[in-house]
mmCIF file of C-alpha atoms in Angstrom:
data_model
loop_
_atom_site.group_PDB
_atom_site.id
_atom_site.type_symbol
_atom_site.label_atom_id
_atom_site.label_comp_id
_atom_site.label_asym_id
_atom_site.label_seq_id
_atom_site.Cartn_x
_atom_site.Cartn_y
_atom_site.Cartn_z
ATOM 1 C CA MET B 75 35.590 155.954 190.741
ATOM 2 C CA SER B 76 36.806 155.218 194.249
ATOM 3 C CA HIS B 77 40.238 155.988 195.088
ATOM 4 C CA THR B 78 42.564 153.410 197.080
ATOM 5 C CA VAL B 79 43.971 155.287 199.986
ATOM 6 C CA LEU B 80 46.451 154.134 202.737
ATOM 7 C CA ALA B 81 45.724 155.815 206.227
ATOM 8 C CA ILE B 82 48.593 155.835 208.836
ATOM 9 C CA ASN B 83 47.977 156.782 212.467
ATOM 10 C CA PRO B 84 51.114 156.691 214.645
ATOM 11 C CA GLY B 85 50.601 156.932 218.454
ATOM 12 C CA SER B 86 52.876 156.846 221.341
ATOM 13 C CA THR B 87 53.004 153.153 221.703
ATOM 14 C CA SER B 88 51.316 152.012 218.482
ATOM 15 C CA THR B 89 50.943 152.359 214.782
ATOM 16 C CA LYS B 90 47.492 151.932 213.168
ATOM 17 C CA MET B 91 46.842 151.623 209.503
ATOM 18 C CA ALA B 92 44.017 150.933 207.090
ATOM 19 C CA VAL B 93 43.403 150.750 203.440
ATOM 20 C CA TYR B 94 40.296 152.230 201.997
ATOM 21 C CA ASP B 95 38.659 151.820 198.675
ATOM 22 C CA GLY B 96 36.768 154.917 198.690
ATOM 23 C CA LYS B 97 34.466 154.791 201.828
ATOM 24 C CA GLU B 98 34.970 150.949 202.061
ATOM 25 C CA LEU B 99 37.477 149.591 204.415
ATOM 26 C CA ARG B 100 39.590 146.859 202.849
ATOM 27 C CA PHE B 101 41.553 146.091 205.964
ATOM 28 C CA GLU B 102 43.350 147.423 209.035
ATOM 29 C CA GLU B 103 45.966 146.753 211.203
ATOM 30 C CA GLU B 104 47.358 147.868 214.603
ATOM 31 C CA MET B 105 50.987 147.197 215.601
ATOM 32 C CA ARG B 106 51.764 147.597 219.280
ATOM 33 C CA HIS B 107 55.228 148.898 220.204
ATOM 34 C CA SER B 108 56.843 147.854 223.485
ATOM 35 C CA TYR B 109 59.001 149.909 225.701
ATOM 36 C CA GLU B 110 61.879 147.391 224.809
ATOM 37 C CA GLU B 111 61.610 148.252 221.110
ATOM 38 C CA LEU B 112 61.394 151.946 221.578
ATOM 39 C CA LYS B 113 63.819 152.520 224.325
ATOM 40 C CA HIS B 114 66.752 152.392 221.741
ATOM 41 C CA PHE B 115 65.467 155.553 219.989
ATOM 42 C CA ASP B 116 66.682 158.909 221.393
ATOM 43 C CA SER B 117 64.038 160.810 219.509
ATOM 44 C CA ILE B 118 60.579 160.537 217.843
ATOM 45 C CA LEU B 119 62.243 161.038 214.592
ATOM 46 C CA GLU B 120 64.551 158.283 215.026
ATOM 47 C CA GLN B 121 61.499 155.972 215.075
ATOM 48 C CA LEU B 122 60.584 156.753 211.552
ATOM 49 C CA GLU B 123 62.312 153.970 209.633
ATOM 50 C CA PHE B 124 61.420 151.380 212.245
ATOM 51 C CA ARG B 125 57.663 152.242 212.091
ATOM 52 C CA LYS B 126 57.728 152.536 208.212
ATOM 53 C CA SER B 127 59.322 148.804 208.133
ATOM 54 C CA LYS B 128 56.381 147.596 210.243
ATOM 55 C CA ILE B 129 53.764 149.106 207.843
ATOM 56 C CA LEU B 130 55.530 147.586 204.894
ATOM 57 C CA GLU B 131 55.727 144.152 206.718
ATOM 58 C CA ARG B 132 51.956 144.101 207.330
ATOM 59 C CA LEU B 133 50.972 145.387 203.795
ATOM 60 C CA ALA B 134 53.222 142.452 202.410
ATOM 61 C CA ALA B 135 51.561 139.901 204.684
ATOM 62 C CA ARG B 136 48.233 141.306 203.232
ATOM 63 C CA ASP B 137 49.484 140.803 199.653
ATOM 64 C CA PHE B 138 49.033 144.458 199.215
ATOM 65 C CA TYR B 139 51.268 146.366 196.847
ATOM 66 C CA LEU B 140 51.773 150.117 197.122
ATOM 67 C CA GLU B 141 51.343 150.540 193.333
ATOM 68 C CA GLU B 142 47.741 149.984 194.134
ATOM 69 C CA LEU B 143 47.463 153.432 195.998
ATOM 70 C CA ASP B 144 46.214 156.543 194.724
ATOM 71 C CA ALA B 145 47.423 158.565 197.874
ATOM 72 C CA VAL B 146 48.688 158.113 201.397
ATOM 73 C CA VAL B 147 47.318 159.996 204.344
ATOM 74 C CA GLY B 148 48.986 160.310 207.636
ATOM 75 C CA ARG B 149 47.924 161.656 211.086
ATOM 76 C CA GLY B 150 48.746 165.272 211.400
ATOM 77 C CA GLY B 151 51.353 166.408 213.868
ATOM 78 C CA LEU B 152 52.734 169.366 215.906
ATOM 79 C CA LEU B 153 52.732 171.848 213.063
ATOM 80 C CA ARG B 154 52.344 175.486 213.265
ATOM 81 C CA PRO B 155 48.522 176.519 214.074
ATOM 82 C CA LEU B 156 46.140 176.075 211.214
ATOM 83 C CA LYS B 157 42.457 175.643 210.291
ATOM 84 C CA GLY B 158 40.983 172.308 210.213
ATOM 85 C CA GLY B 159 40.890 170.438 206.793
ATOM 86 C CA THR B 160 43.034 168.394 204.500
ATOM 87 C CA TYR B 161 46.574 169.601 203.680
ATOM 88 C CA GLU B 162 49.176 168.128 201.149
ATOM 89 C CA VAL B 163 52.415 167.304 202.837
ATOM 90 C CA ASN B 164 55.092 169.659 201.133
ATOM 91 C CA ASP B 165 58.638 170.367 201.854
ATOM 92 C CA GLN B 166 58.017 173.009 204.397
ATOM 93 C CA MET B 167 55.773 170.731 206.437
ATOM 94 C CA VAL B 168 58.230 167.919 206.279
ATOM 95 C CA LYS B 169 60.915 170.500 207.707
ATOM 96 C CA ASP B 170 58.361 171.452 210.462
ATOM 97 C CA LEU B 171 57.684 167.888 211.467
ATOM 98 C CA GLN B 172 61.329 166.930 211.314
ATOM 99 C CA ILE B 173 62.298 169.652 213.664
ATOM 100 C CA GLY B 174 59.032 169.613 215.931
ATOM 101 C CA VAL B 175 58.298 173.187 215.210
ATOM 102 C CA SER B 176 55.701 172.861 217.933
ATOM 103 C CA GLY B 177 56.826 170.052 219.895
ATOM 104 C CA GLN B 178 57.976 166.476 219.642
ATOM 105 C CA HIS B 179 55.053 163.731 219.420
ATOM 106 C CA ALA B 180 54.659 160.355 217.706
ATOM 107 C CA SER B 181 51.842 162.023 215.381
ATOM 108 C CA ASN B 182 54.650 163.927 213.730
ATOM 109 C CA LEU B 183 55.541 160.788 211.941
ATOM 110 C CA GLY B 184 52.258 160.587 210.054
ATOM 111 C CA GLY B 185 52.938 163.005 207.615
ATOM 112 C CA LEU B 186 56.633 162.075 207.231
ATOM 113 C CA ILE B 187 55.848 158.268 206.609
ATOM 114 C CA ALA B 188 53.068 159.272 204.190
ATOM 115 C CA ARG B 189 55.451 161.359 202.156
ATOM 116 C CA GLU B 190 58.118 158.561 202.168
ATOM 117 C CA LEU B 191 55.816 156.022 201.097
ATOM 118 C CA SER B 192 53.784 158.025 198.450
ATOM 119 C CA GLU B 193 56.865 160.090 196.794
ATOM 120 C CA PRO B 194 58.376 156.922 195.030
ATOM 121 C CA LEU B 195 55.189 156.232 193.579
ATOM 122 C CA GLY B 196 54.756 159.641 192.111
ATOM 123 C CA LYS B 197 51.509 160.046 194.400
ATOM 124 C CA LYS B 198 50.677 162.673 196.971
ATOM 125 C CA ALA B 199 50.668 162.491 200.653
ATOM 126 C CA TYR B 200 48.152 164.261 202.918
ATOM 127 C CA ILE B 201 47.287 165.019 206.609
ATOM 128 C CA VAL B 202 43.690 165.863 207.812
ATOM 129 C CA ASP B 203 42.880 167.719 210.899
ATOM 130 C CA PRO B 204 46.147 167.684 212.742
ATOM 131 C CA VAL B 205 46.429 168.237 216.502
ATOM 132 C CA VAL B 206 47.414 171.926 216.105
ATOM 133 C CA VAL B 207 43.898 172.888 214.512
ATOM 134 C CA ASP B 208 43.156 176.170 216.035
ATOM 135 C CA GLU B 209 39.806 177.767 215.537
ATOM 136 C CA LEU B 210 39.612 179.467 218.885
ATOM 137 C CA ILE B 211 37.277 182.456 219.030
ATOM 138 C CA PRO B 212 39.201 185.539 220.560
ATOM 139 C CA VAL B 213 37.309 185.107 224.123
ATOM 140 C CA ALA B 214 38.644 181.364 224.396
ATOM 141 C CA ARG B 215 42.219 182.777 224.039
ATOM 142 C CA ILE B 216 41.908 184.832 227.412
ATOM 143 C CA SER B 217 43.776 183.172 230.284
ATOM 144 C CA GLY B 218 44.257 184.388 233.926
ATOM 145 C CA HIS B 219 47.465 186.130 233.094
ATOM 146 C CA LYS B 220 47.764 189.081 230.629
ATOM 147 C CA ASP B 221 51.216 187.645 229.195
ATOM 148 C CA TYR B 222 49.711 184.205 228.778
ATOM 149 C CA GLU B 223 47.392 183.411 225.918
ATOM 150 C CA ARG B 224 45.593 179.923 225.620
ATOM 151 C CA ILE B 225 46.283 177.877 222.701
ATOM 152 C CA SER B 226 44.506 174.952 220.820
ATOM 153 C CA ILE B 227 46.123 171.579 220.786
ATOM 154 C CA PHE B 228 43.659 168.574 220.971
ATOM 155 C CA HIS B 229 42.584 165.568 219.379
ATOM 156 C CA ALA B 230 41.190 167.426 216.338
ATOM 157 C CA LEU B 231 40.832 164.389 213.894
ATOM 158 C CA ASN B 232 38.794 162.412 216.201
ATOM 159 C CA HIS B 233 36.563 165.460 217.210
ATOM 160 C CA LYS B 234 35.785 166.358 213.707
ATOM 161 C CA ALA B 235 35.187 162.913 212.419
ATOM 162 C CA THR B 236 32.738 162.305 215.274
ATOM 163 C CA ALA B 237 30.985 165.625 214.575
ATOM 164 C CA ARG B 238 30.563 164.716 211.010
ATOM 165 C CA LYS B 239 29.284 161.434 211.890
ATOM 166 C CA VAL B 240 26.657 162.690 214.327
ATOM 167 C CA ALA B 241 25.794 165.403 211.960
ATOM 168 C CA ARG B 242 25.029 162.846 209.295
ATOM 169 C CA ALA B 243 22.965 160.928 211.714
ATOM 170 C CA LEU B 244 20.725 164.061 212.296
ATOM 171 C CA SER B 245 20.613 164.773 208.695
ATOM 172 C CA LYS B 246 22.547 168.010 209.154
ATOM 173 C CA SER B 247 25.923 169.121 208.074
ATOM 174 C CA TYR B 248 28.710 169.778 210.570
ATOM 175 C CA GLU B 249 29.038 173.422 209.293
ATOM 176 C CA GLU B 250 25.495 174.016 210.607
ATOM 177 C CA SER B 251 25.687 172.226 213.803
ATOM 178 C CA ARG B 252 26.682 172.879 217.451
ATOM 179 C CA PHE B 253 28.003 170.049 219.569
ATOM 180 C CA VAL B 254 30.234 169.556 222.704
ATOM 181 C CA ILE B 255 32.462 166.556 221.986
ATOM 182 C CA ALA B 256 34.872 164.912 224.259
ATOM 183 C CA HIS B 257 37.670 162.479 223.332
ATOM 184 C CA LEU B 258 38.605 160.130 226.206
ATOM 185 C CA GLY B 259 41.799 158.344 225.651
ATOM 186 C CA GLY B 260 45.271 158.367 226.957
ATOM 187 C CA GLY B 261 44.578 162.135 226.962
ATOM 188 C CA ILE B 262 41.250 164.027 227.262
ATOM 189 C CA SER B 263 40.008 166.995 225.325
ATOM 190 C CA VAL B 264 36.555 168.535 225.502
ATOM 191 C CA ALA B 265 35.638 171.142 222.791
ATOM 192 C CA ALA B 266 32.771 173.431 221.809
ATOM 193 C CA HIS B 267 32.076 173.073 218.173
ATOM 194 C CA MET B 268 30.045 175.727 216.300
ATOM 195 C CA ASN B 269 29.290 175.880 212.547
ATOM 196 C CA GLY B 270 32.189 173.520 211.552
ATOM 197 C CA GLU B 271 34.803 174.916 214.074
ATOM 198 C CA ALA B 272 36.110 174.202 217.412
ATOM 199 C CA ILE B 273 35.817 177.592 218.960
ATOM 200 C CA ASP B 274 36.940 176.554 222.501
ATOM 201 C CA VAL B 275 38.940 173.553 223.755
ATOM 202 C CA ASN B 276 41.404 172.584 226.406
ATOM 203 C CA ASN B 277 45.051 172.327 225.646
ATOM 204 C CA ALA B 278 45.235 168.468 225.705
ATOM 205 C CA LEU B 279 49.012 168.453 225.236
ATOM 206 C CA GLY B 280 49.787 171.221 227.791
ATOM 207 C CA GLY B 281 47.913 169.603 230.539
ATOM 208 C CA GLU B 282 44.562 171.682 230.543
ATOM 209 C CA GLY B 283 41.318 170.042 231.287
ATOM 210 C CA PRO B 284 40.426 166.667 233.102
ATOM 211 C CA PHE B 285 43.112 164.231 234.225
ATOM 212 C CA SER B 286 43.543 160.841 232.376
ATOM 213 C CA GLN B 287 45.715 157.784 232.623
ATOM 214 C CA ASN B 288 48.468 159.514 231.057
ATOM 215 C CA VAL B 289 48.006 163.254 231.783
ATOM 216 C CA LEU B 290 47.806 165.099 235.142
ATOM 217 C CA GLY B 291 45.262 167.612 234.177
ATOM 218 C CA HIS B 292 44.318 170.608 236.228
ATOM 219 C CA PHE B 293 45.768 170.651 239.754
ATOM 220 C CA ARG B 294 46.597 173.105 242.682
ATOM 221 C CA TYR B 295 49.862 174.726 241.562
ATOM 222 C CA LEU B 296 50.596 176.452 244.843
ATOM 223 C CA PRO B 297 51.075 173.236 247.098
ATOM 224 C CA PHE B 298 53.108 171.732 244.294
ATOM 225 C CA LEU B 299 55.436 174.766 244.125
ATOM 226 C CA MET B 300 55.854 174.670 247.959
ATOM 227 C CA LEU B 301 56.667 171.050 247.659
ATOM 228 C CA ALA B 302 59.177 171.530 245.026
ATOM 229 C CA LEU B 303 60.677 174.593 247.100
ATOM 230 C CA GLN B 304 60.748 172.303 250.162
ATOM 231 C CA LYS B 305 62.592 169.372 248.598
ATOM 232 C CA ALA B 306 65.053 171.935 246.862
ATOM 233 C CA LEU B 307 65.798 173.399 250.380
ATOM 234 C CA GLN B 308 66.319 169.826 251.785
ATOM 235 C CA LYS B 309 68.850 169.029 249.072
ATOM 236 C CA LYS B 310 70.701 172.120 249.676
ATOM 237 C CA GLY B 311 70.536 171.642 253.494
#
């Protein structure tokens, strides 16, 4: 028996959604959000009702009723570090997403919207492979400073979905494979995957790794600090 699931993926300037019957895609939608639409919100959390209403509008236009759903799954946000996998959205997770326990990002809305849509139906909400998936091996946590430890924040959902897809094509399982996977989007993350875990990856939110259209990436920090100091002295003078 297949289950009908609504998947929600909130991004910085868009909200994507899709309805699946088992593995079969019934339909998908992408809603772009302009600067004019979003500038009125002072925080990510304030966008929740706006984005939820857009989802409900598109579902209604498709003559789709929420009562058809067995579950709702949202993009995982900036939670506390955890292993990759599927997690039920519970009260503690809701609190962490609301306060942005590890930072503010549109992905925080995924689990919150999923919970708000599923709870009145008596159904469960889930997140899968959130951006804070942390499977780094000890040596990958070492940085160039004794007081600073590298952390794992990356496009885990896309990484692991891609890994599983490629593994199937090779007639293998993700858990017995070794891959280097790169996500190339508004931000870039490159990870070494071994036996089902991302054992080393750049902190895509913190600016590690290659530059992209939205992220500065690695750069020479000493000239930057000198420039900042120079400008500060000019203002003081």
